[in-house]
Coordinates of C-alpha atoms and ligand atoms in Angstrom, one line a residue:
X1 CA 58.1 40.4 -111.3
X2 CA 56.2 41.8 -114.3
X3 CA 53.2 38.9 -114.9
X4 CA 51.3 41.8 -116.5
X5 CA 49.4 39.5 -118.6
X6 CA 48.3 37.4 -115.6
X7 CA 45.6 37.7 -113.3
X8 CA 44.7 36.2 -109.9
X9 CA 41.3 35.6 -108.7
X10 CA 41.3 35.4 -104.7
X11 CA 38.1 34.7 -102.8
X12 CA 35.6 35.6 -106.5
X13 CA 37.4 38.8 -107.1
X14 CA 40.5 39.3 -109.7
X15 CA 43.5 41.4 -109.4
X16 CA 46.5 42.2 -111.3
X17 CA 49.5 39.3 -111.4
X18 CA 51.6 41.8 -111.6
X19 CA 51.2 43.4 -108.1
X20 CA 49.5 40.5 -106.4
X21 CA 49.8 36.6 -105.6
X22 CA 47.9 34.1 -104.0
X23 CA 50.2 33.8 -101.4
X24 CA 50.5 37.7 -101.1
X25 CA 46.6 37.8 -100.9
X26 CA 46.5 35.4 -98.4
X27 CA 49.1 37.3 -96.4
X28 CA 47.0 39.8 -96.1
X29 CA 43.9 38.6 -95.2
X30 CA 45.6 37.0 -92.4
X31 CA 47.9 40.1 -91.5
X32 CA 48.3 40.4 -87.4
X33 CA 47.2 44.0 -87.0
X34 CA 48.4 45.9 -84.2
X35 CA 46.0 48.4 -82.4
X36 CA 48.6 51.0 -83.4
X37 CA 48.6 50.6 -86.5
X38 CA 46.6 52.6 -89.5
X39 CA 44.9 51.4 -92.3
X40 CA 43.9 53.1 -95.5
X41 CA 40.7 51.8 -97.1
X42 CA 39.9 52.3 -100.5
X43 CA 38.4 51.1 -103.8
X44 CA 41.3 51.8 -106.2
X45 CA 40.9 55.7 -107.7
X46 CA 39.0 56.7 -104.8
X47 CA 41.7 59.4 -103.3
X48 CA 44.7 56.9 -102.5
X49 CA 47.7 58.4 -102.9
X50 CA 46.1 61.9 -102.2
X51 CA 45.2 60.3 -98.5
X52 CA 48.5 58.5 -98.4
X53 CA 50.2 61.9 -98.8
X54 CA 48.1 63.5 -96.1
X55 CA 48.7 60.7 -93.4
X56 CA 52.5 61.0 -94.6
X57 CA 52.5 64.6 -93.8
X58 CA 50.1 64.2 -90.9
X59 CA 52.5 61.9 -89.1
X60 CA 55.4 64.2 -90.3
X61 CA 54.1 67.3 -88.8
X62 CA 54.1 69.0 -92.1
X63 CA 58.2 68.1 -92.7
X64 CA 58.2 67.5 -96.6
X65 CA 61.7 65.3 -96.0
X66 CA 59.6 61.8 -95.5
X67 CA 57.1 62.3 -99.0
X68 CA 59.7 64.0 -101.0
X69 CA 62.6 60.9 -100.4
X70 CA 60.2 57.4 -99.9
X71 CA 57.9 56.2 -102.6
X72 CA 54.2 56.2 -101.4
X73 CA 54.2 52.7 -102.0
X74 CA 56.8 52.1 -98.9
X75 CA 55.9 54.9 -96.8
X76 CA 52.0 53.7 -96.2
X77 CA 52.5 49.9 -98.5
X78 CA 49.4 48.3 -99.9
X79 CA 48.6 45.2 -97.7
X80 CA 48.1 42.9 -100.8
X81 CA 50.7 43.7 -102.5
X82 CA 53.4 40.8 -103.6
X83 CA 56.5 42.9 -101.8
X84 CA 54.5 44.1 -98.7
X85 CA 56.2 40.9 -96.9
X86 CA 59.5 42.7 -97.7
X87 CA 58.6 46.3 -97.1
X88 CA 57.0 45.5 -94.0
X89 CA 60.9 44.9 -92.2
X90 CA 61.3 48.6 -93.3
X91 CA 58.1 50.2 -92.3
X92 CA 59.0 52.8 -89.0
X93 CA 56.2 53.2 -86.7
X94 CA 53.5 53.8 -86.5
X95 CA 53.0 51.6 -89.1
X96 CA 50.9 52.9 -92.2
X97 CA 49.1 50.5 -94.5
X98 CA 47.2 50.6 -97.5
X99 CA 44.4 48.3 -98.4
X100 CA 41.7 48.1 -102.0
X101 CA 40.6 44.4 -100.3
X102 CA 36.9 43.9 -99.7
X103 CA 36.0 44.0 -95.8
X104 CA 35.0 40.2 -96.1
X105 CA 38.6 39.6 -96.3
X106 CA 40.0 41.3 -94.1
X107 CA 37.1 40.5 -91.3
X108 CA 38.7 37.9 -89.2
X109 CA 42.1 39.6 -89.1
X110 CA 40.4 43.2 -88.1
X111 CA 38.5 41.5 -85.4
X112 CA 41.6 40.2 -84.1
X113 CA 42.8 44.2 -83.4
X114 CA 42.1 47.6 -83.3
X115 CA 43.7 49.7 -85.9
X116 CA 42.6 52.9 -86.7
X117 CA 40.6 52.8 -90.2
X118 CA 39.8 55.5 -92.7
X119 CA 38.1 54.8 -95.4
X120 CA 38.0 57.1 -98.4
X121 CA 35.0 57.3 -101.3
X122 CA 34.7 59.0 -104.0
X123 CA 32.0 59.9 -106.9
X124 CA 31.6 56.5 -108.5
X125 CA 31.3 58.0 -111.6
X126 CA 34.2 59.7 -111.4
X127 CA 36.1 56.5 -109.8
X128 CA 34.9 55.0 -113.3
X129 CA 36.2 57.9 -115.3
X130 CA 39.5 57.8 -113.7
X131 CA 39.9 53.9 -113.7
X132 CA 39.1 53.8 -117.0
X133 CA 41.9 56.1 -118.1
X134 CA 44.2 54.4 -115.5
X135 CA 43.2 51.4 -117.8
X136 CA 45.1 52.6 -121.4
X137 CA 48.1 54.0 -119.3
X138 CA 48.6 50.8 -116.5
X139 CA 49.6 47.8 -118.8
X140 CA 49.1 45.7 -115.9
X141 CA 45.2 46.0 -116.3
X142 CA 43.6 44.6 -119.2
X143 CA 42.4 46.5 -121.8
X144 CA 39.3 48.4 -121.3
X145 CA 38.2 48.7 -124.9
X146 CA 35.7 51.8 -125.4
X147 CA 34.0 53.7 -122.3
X148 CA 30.9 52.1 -123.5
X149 CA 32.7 49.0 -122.1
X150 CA 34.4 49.5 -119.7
X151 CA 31.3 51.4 -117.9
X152 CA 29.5 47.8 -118.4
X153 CA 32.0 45.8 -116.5
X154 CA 32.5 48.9 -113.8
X155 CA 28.6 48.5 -113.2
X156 CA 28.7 44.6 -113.1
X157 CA 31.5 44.5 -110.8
X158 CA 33.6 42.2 -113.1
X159 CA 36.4 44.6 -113.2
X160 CA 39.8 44.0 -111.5
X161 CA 39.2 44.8 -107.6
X162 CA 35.7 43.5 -108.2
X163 CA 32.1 45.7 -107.8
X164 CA 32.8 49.2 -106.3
X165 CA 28.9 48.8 -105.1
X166 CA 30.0 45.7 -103.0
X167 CA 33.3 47.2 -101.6
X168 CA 32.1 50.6 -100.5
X169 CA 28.8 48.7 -98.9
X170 CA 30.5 46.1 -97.3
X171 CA 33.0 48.4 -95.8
X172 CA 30.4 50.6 -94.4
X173 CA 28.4 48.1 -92.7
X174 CA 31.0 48.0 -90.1
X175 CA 31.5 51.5 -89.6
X176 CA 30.5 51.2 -86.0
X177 CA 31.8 47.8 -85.2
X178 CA 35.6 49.3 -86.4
X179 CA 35.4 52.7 -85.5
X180 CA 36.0 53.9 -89.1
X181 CA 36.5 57.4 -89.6
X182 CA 35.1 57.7 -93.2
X183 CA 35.7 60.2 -95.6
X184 CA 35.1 61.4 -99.0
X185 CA 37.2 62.8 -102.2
X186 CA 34.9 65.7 -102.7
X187 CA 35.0 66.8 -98.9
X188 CA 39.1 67.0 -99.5
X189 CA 38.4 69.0 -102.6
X190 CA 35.9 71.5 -100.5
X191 CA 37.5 71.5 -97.5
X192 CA 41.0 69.9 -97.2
X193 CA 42.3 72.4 -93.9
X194 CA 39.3 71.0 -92.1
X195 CA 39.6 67.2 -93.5
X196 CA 42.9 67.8 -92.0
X197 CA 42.1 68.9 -88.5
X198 CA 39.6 66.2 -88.5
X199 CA 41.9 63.6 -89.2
X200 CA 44.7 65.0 -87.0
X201 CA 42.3 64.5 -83.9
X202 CA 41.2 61.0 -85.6
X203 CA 44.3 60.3 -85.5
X204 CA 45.4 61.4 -82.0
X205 CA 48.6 63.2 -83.7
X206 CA 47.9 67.3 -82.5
X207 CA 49.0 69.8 -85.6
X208 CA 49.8 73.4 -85.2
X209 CA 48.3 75.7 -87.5
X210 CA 51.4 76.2 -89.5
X211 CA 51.8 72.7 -90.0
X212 CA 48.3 71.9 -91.6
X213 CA 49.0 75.5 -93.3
X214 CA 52.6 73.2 -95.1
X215 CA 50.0 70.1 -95.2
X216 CA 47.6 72.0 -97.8
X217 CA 50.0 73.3 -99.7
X218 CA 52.1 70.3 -100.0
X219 CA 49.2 68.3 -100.7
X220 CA 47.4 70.3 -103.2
X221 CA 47.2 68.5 -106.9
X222 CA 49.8 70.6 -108.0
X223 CA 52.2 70.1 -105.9
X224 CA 51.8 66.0 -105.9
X225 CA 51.8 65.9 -109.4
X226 CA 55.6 67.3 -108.9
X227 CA 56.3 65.0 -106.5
X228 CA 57.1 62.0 -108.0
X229 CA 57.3 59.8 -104.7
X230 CA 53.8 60.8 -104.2
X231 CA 52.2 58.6 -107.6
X232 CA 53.6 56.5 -109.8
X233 CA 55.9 58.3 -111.9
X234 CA 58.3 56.1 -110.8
X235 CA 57.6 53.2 -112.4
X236 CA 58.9 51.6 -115.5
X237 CA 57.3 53.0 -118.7
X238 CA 56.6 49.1 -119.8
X239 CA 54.5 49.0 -116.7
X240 CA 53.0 52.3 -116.8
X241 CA 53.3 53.8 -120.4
X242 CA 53.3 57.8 -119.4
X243 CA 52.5 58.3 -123.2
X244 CA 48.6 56.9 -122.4
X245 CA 48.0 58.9 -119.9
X246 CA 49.1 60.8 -116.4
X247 CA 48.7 59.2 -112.7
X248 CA 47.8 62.6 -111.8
X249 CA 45.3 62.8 -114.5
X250 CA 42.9 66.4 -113.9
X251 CA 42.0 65.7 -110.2
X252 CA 38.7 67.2 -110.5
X253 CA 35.0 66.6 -109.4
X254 CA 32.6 65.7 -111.9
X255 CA 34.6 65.1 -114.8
X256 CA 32.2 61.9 -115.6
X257 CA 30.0 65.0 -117.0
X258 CA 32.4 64.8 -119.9
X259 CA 32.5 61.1 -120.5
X260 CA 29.0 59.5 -119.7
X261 CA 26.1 59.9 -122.6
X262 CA 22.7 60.3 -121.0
X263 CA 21.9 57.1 -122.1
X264 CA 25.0 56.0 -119.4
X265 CA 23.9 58.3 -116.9
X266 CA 20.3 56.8 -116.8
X267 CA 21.8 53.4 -116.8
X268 CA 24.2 54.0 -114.1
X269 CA 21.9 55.7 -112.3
X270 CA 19.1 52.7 -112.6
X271 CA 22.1 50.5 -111.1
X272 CA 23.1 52.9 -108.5
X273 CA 19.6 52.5 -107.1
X274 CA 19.1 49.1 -107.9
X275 CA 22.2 48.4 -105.6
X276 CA 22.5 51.4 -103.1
X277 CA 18.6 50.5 -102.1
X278 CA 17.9 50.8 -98.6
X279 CA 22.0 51.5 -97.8
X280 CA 22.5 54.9 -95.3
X281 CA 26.1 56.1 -96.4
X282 CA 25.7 58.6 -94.0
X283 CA 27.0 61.5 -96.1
X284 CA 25.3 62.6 -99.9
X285 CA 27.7 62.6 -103.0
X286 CA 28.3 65.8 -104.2
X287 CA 28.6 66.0 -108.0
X288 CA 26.6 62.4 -108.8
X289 CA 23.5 64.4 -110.5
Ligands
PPS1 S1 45.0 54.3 -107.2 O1 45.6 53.8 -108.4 O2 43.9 53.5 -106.7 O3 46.0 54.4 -106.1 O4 44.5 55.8 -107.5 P1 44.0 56.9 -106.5 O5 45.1 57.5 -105.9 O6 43.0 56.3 -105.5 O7 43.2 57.9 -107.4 C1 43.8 58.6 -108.4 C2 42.9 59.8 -108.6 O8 43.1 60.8 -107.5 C3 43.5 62.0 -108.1 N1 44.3 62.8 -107.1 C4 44.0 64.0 -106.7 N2 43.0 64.8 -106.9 C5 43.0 66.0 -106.3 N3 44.0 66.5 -105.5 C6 45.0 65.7 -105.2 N4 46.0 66.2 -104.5 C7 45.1 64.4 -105.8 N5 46.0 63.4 -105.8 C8 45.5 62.4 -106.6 C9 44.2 61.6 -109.4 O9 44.3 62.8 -110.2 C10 43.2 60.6 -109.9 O10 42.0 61.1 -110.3 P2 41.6 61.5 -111.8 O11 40.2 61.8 -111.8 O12 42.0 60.4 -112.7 O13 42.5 62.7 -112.1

């Protein structure tokens, strides 16, 4: 299935053809949950795979055997994805999911359940950094054209996956009503042996100290980036072109300092107000100013 040129538009938001279809979306925003399930929520370059890694090693007690042999992508699959059907018959229990949907579409079949949610966020202006650069290398994602761009469409929410403003708000509206545990990327950059302990007890899955000492190191950006069933080295270079860029690109805080002109900044910033007005995240960004 490449599609890469197609793009489907489910419930006002579009998403690559190549990993989604109507039916698959659909799927999904009637998937029957089980309360022992997990579900990864994120807007896409929020901390995905990095998360997906640590519930992987969570659930493995610290053994590298499950990351190092099972693409991410089977291990903990992405809800809305067009093979998730077929990966699903393969998934061992508990069952691990990944989702980038808005809430609104996956209300009714969250209400239906109890899985245990965690939602990661991340810097927005890094998230646009990073998606931007994802952008050149992914050739399922249109073509971004300059920052300049790309930052316009980021900020409008007409890119692919729709407004990160709307996602991450939408999300956290329910935080009480689903019990999600959320998190952020720059809180697993400062403290990932405590992110760890916290999610462990989340989680209900005890770890002994030796075990969230092989976590840390296993799931440090160094040692993802050689672990290719962590990312997407994986895939086909026609899909991903390795030559525009790296999945596991510099895996840093505030490298928007490097991309946005003050004129961006001021503008993102207006929007961030404009649209963040009057919503509690309940934790402050570190590295937005
Ligand atoms: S995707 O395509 O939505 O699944 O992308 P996602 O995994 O959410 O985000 C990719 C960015 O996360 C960085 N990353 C990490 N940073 C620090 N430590 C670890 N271990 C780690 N793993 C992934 C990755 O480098 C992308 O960020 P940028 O800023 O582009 O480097």
């Amino acid at each position: 299935m490449a599609r890469l040129d197609v793009t489907e538009t489910f419930e006002g938001i579009r998403f690559p053809g190549h990993l989604h279809t109507q039916e698959s979306l659909s799927f999904a925003s009637t998937f029957p949950f089980r309360d022992s399930d997990t579900l990864l929520v994120t807007y896409p370059k929020s901390g995905t795979t990095w998360m997906q890694e640590i519930l992987t090693f969570i659930y493995s007690k610290g053994d590298p055997g499950p990351a190092k042999t099972i693409p991410n992508w089977v291990r903990i699959p992405w809800l809305e994805h067009h093979y998730f059907k077929q990966t699903l018959q393969q998934t061992s229990k508990p069952r691990l999911f990944t989702t980038h949907l808005p809430q609104q579409t996956l209300a009714a079949a969250l209400r239906k359940s109890k899985p245990k949610v965690i939602y990661v966020a991340r810097n927005p202006k890094d998230v646009a950094v990073s998606f931007y650069h994802f952008h050149k290398m992914a050739n399922f994602l249109p073509d971004p054209g300059s920052f300049d761009d790309f930052l316009h469409h980021f900020l409008d929410g007409s890119v692919h996956f729709g407004s990160w403003f709307q996602h991450i708000k939408s999300w956290l509206s329910c935080q009480a009503e689903l019990g999600l545990f959320c998190i952020t990327y720059e809180e697993l950059h400062q403290d990932l042996k405590g992110c760890v302990e916290r999610l462990s007890a989340f989680l209900g899955c005890p770890l002994q100290p030796d075990q969230i000492a092989s976590i840390c190191q296993h799931c440090s950006f160094a040692s993802m980036s050689e672990n290719t069933t962590a990312h997407l080295a994986l895939i086909p270079r026609e899909i991903m072109d390795p030559s525009k860029g790296s999945f596991m690109r510099k895996g840093i805080i505030g490298d928007w300092k490097n991309h946005f002109s003050l004129r961006q900044d001021t503008h993102f910033n207006q929007t961030y107000q404009q649209e963040m007005d009057h919503c509690d995240l309940g934790f402050t960004w570190r590295g937005l100013d």
